PDB file of C-alpha atoms in Angstrom:
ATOM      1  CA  UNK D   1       2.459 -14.448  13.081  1.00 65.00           C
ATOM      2  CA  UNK D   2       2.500 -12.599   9.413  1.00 80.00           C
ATOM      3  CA  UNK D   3      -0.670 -12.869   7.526  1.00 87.00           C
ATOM      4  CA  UNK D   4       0.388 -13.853   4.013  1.00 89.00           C
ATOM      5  CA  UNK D   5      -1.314 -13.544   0.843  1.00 91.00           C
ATOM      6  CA  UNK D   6      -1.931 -16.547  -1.430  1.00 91.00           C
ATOM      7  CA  UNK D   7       0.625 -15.875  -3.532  1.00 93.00           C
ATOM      8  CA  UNK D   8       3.747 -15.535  -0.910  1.00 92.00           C
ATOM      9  CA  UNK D   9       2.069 -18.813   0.665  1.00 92.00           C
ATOM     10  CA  UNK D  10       2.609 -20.514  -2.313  1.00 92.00           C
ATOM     11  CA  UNK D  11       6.116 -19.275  -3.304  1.00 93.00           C
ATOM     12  CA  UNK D  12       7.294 -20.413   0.270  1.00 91.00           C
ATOM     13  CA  UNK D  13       5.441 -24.016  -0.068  1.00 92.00           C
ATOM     14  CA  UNK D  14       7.371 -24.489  -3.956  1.00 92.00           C
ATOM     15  CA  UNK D  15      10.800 -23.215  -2.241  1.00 92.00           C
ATOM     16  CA  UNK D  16      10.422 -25.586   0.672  1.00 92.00           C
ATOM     17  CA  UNK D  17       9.627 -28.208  -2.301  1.00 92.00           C
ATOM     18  CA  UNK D  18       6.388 -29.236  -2.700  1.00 88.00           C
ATOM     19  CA  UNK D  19       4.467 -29.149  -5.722  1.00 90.00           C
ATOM     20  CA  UNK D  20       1.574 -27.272  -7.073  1.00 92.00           C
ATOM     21  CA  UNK D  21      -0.749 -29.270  -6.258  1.00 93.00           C
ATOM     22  CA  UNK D  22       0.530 -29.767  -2.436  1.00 92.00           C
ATOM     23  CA  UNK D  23       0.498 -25.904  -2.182  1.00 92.00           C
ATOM     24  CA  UNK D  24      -3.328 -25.473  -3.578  1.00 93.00           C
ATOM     25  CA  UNK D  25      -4.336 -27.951  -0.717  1.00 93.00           C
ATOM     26  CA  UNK D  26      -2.065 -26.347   1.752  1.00 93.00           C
ATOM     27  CA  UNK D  27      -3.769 -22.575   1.010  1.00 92.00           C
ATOM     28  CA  UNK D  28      -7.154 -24.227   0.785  1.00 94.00           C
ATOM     29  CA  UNK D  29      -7.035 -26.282   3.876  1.00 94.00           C
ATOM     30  CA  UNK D  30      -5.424 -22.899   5.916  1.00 92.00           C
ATOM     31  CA  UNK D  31      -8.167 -20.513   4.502  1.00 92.00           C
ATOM     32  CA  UNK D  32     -11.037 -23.223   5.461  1.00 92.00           C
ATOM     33  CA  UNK D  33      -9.570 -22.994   8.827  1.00 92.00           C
ATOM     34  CA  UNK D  34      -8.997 -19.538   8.632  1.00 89.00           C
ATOM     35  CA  UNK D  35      -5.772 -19.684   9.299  1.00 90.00           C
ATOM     36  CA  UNK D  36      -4.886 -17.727   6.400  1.00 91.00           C
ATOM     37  CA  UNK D  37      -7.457 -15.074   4.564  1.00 91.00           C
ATOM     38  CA  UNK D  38      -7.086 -12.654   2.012  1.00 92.00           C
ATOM     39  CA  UNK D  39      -9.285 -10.122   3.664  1.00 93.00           C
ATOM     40  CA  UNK D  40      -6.981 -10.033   6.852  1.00 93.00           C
ATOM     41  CA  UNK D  41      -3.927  -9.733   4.585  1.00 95.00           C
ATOM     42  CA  UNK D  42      -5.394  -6.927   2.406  1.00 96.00           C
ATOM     43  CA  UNK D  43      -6.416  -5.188   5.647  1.00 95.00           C
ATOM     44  CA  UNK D  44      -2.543  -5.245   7.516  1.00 94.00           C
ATOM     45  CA  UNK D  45      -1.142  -4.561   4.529  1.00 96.00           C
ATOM     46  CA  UNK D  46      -3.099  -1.260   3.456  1.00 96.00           C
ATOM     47  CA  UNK D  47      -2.556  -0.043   7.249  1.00 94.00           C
ATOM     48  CA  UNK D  48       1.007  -1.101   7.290  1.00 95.00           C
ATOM     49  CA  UNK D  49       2.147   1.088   4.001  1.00 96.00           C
ATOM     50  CA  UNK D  50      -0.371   3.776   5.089  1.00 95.00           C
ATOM     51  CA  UNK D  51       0.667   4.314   8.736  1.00 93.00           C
ATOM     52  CA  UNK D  52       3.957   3.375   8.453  1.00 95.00           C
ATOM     53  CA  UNK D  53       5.774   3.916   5.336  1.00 96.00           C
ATOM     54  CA  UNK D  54       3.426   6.498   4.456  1.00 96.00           C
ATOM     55  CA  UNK D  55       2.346   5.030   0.969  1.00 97.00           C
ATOM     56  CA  UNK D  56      -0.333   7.238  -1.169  1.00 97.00           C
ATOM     57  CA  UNK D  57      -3.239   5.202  -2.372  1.00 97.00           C
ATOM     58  CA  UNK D  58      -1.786   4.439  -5.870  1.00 97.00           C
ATOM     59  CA  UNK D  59       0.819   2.869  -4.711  1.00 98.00           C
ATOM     60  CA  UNK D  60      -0.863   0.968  -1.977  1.00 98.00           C
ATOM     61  CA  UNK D  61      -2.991  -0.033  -4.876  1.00 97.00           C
ATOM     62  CA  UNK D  62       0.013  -1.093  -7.110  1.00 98.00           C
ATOM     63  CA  UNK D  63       1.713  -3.036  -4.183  1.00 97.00           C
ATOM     64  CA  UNK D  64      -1.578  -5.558  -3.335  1.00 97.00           C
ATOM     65  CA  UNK D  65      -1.932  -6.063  -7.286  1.00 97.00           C
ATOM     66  CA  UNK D  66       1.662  -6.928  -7.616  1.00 96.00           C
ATOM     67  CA  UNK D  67       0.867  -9.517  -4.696  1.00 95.00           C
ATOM     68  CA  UNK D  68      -2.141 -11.192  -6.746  1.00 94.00           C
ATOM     69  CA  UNK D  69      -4.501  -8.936  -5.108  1.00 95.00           C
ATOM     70  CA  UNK D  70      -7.499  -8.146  -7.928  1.00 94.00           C
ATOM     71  CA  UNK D  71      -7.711  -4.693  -9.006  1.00 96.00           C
ATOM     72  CA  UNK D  72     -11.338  -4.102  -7.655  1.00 95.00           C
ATOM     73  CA  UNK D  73     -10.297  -5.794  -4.012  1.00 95.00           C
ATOM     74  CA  UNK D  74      -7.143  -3.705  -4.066  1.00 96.00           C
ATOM     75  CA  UNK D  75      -9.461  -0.730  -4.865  1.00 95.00           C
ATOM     76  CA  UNK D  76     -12.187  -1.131  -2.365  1.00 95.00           C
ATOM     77  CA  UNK D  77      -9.516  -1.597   0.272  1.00 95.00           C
ATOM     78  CA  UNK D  78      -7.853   1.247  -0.360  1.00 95.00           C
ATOM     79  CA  UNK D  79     -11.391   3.159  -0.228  1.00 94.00           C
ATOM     80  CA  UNK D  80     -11.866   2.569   2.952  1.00 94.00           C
ATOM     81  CA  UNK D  81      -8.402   4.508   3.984  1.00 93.00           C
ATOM     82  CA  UNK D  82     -10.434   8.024   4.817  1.00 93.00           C
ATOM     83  CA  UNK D  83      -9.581  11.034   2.172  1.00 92.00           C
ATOM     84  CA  UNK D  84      -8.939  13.243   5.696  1.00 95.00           C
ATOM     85  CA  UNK D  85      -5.895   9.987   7.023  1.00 95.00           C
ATOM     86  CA  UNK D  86      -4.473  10.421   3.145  1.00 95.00           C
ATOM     87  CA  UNK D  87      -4.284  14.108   3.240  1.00 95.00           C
ATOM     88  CA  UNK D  88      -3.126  14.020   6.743  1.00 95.00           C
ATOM     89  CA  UNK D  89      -0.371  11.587   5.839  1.00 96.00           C
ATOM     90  CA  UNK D  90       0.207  13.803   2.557  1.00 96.00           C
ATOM     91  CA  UNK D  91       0.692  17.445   4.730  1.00 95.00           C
ATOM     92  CA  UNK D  92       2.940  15.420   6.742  1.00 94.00           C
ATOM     93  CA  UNK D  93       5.321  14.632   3.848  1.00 94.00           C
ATOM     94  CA  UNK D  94       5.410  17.916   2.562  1.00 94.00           C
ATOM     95  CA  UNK D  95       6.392  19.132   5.397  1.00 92.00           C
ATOM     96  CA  UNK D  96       9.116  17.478   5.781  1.00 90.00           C
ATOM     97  CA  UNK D  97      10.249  18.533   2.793  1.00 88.00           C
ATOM     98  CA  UNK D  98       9.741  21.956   3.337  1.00 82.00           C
ATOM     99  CA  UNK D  99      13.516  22.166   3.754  1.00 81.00           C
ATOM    100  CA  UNK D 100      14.472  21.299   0.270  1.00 77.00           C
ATOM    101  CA  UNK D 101      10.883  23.273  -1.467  1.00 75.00           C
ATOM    102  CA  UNK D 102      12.329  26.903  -2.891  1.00 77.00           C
ATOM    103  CA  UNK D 103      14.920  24.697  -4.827  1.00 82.00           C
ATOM    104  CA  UNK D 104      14.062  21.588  -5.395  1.00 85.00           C
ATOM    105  CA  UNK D 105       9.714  21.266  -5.801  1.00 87.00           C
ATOM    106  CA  UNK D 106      10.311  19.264  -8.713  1.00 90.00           C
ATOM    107  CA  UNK D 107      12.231  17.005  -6.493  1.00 91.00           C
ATOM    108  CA  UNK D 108       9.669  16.532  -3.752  1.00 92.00           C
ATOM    109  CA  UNK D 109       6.942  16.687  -6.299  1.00 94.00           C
ATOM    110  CA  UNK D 110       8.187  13.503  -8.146  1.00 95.00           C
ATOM    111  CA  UNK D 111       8.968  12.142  -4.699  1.00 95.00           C
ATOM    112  CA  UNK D 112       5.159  12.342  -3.551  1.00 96.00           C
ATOM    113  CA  UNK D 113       3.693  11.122  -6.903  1.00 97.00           C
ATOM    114  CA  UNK D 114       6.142   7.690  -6.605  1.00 97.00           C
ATOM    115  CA  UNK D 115       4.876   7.735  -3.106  1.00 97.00           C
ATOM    116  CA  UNK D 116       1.108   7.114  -4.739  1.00 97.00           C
ATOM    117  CA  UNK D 117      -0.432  10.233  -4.242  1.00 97.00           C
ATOM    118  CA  UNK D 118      -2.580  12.356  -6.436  1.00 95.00           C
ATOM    119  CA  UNK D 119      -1.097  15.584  -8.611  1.00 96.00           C
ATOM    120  CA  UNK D 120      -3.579  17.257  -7.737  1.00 96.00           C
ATOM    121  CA  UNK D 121      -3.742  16.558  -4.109  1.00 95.00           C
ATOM    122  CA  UNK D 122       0.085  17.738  -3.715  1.00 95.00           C
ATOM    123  CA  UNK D 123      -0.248  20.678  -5.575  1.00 94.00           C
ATOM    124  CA  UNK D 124      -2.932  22.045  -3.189  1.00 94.00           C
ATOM    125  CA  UNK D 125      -0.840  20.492   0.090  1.00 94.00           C
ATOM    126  CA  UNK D 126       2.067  22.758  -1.668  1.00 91.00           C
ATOM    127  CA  UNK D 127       0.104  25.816  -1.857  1.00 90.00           C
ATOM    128  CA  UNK D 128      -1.396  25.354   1.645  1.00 89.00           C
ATOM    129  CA  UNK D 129       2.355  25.027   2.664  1.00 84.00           C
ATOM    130  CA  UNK D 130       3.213  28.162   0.978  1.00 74.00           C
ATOM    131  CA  UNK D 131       0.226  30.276   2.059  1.00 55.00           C
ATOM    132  CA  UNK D 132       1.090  29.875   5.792  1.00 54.00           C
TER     133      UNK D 132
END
């Protein structure tokens, strides 16, 4: 089963047509029973985008706070992603791209940074690219 955040829970309970208050009981009564938890969610779904869609840590970031996720939550799970996994992850990408770099860097550039990741942190994966 899909771990859910609080927010998609209650979207899917108002759909289905219950009320607000039906849907608080439902979410507390399945995170008492730990059926549902927001740590569980936060956890998939940083090491979903990560591993598989290859998501930066911005963006990660900007996808649990557009789920209801608080900014510090959002923050300390995306901490716990290791700098080497991001970089990794990052060299990866650029490679990829390596194809389309003497013409279009712009292009991939933009691409990485509305991936999530760093300026700073592409620029350097660019130059290691181009040093080798």
């Amino acid at each position: 089963m899909q771990e859910r955040c609080t927010l998609d829970a209650r979207k899917k309970i108002l759909q289905w047509g219950g009320s607000e208050d039906e849907a608080e009981q439902a979410i507390h009564r399945m995170m008492k029973e730990d059926f549902m938890s927001e740590e569980r969610y936060i956890q998939g779904y940083v090491r979903a985008h990560v591993e598989y869609k290859k998501w930066g840590p911005y963006r990660v970031v900007a996808g649990l706070r557009s789920k209801g996720i608080s900014m510090s939550q959002a923050q300390i799970a995306v901490d716990a992603v290791s700098r080497e996994v991001v970089l990794d992850t990052l060299n990866d990408l650029v490679q990829r791209r390596a194809s389309e770099l003497p013409d279009r860097r712009d292009r991939v550039i933009r691409f990485l940074i509305n991936k999530g990741y760093n300026l700073q942190d592409i620029l350097a994966s660019l130059a290691a690219l181009g040093s080798r």
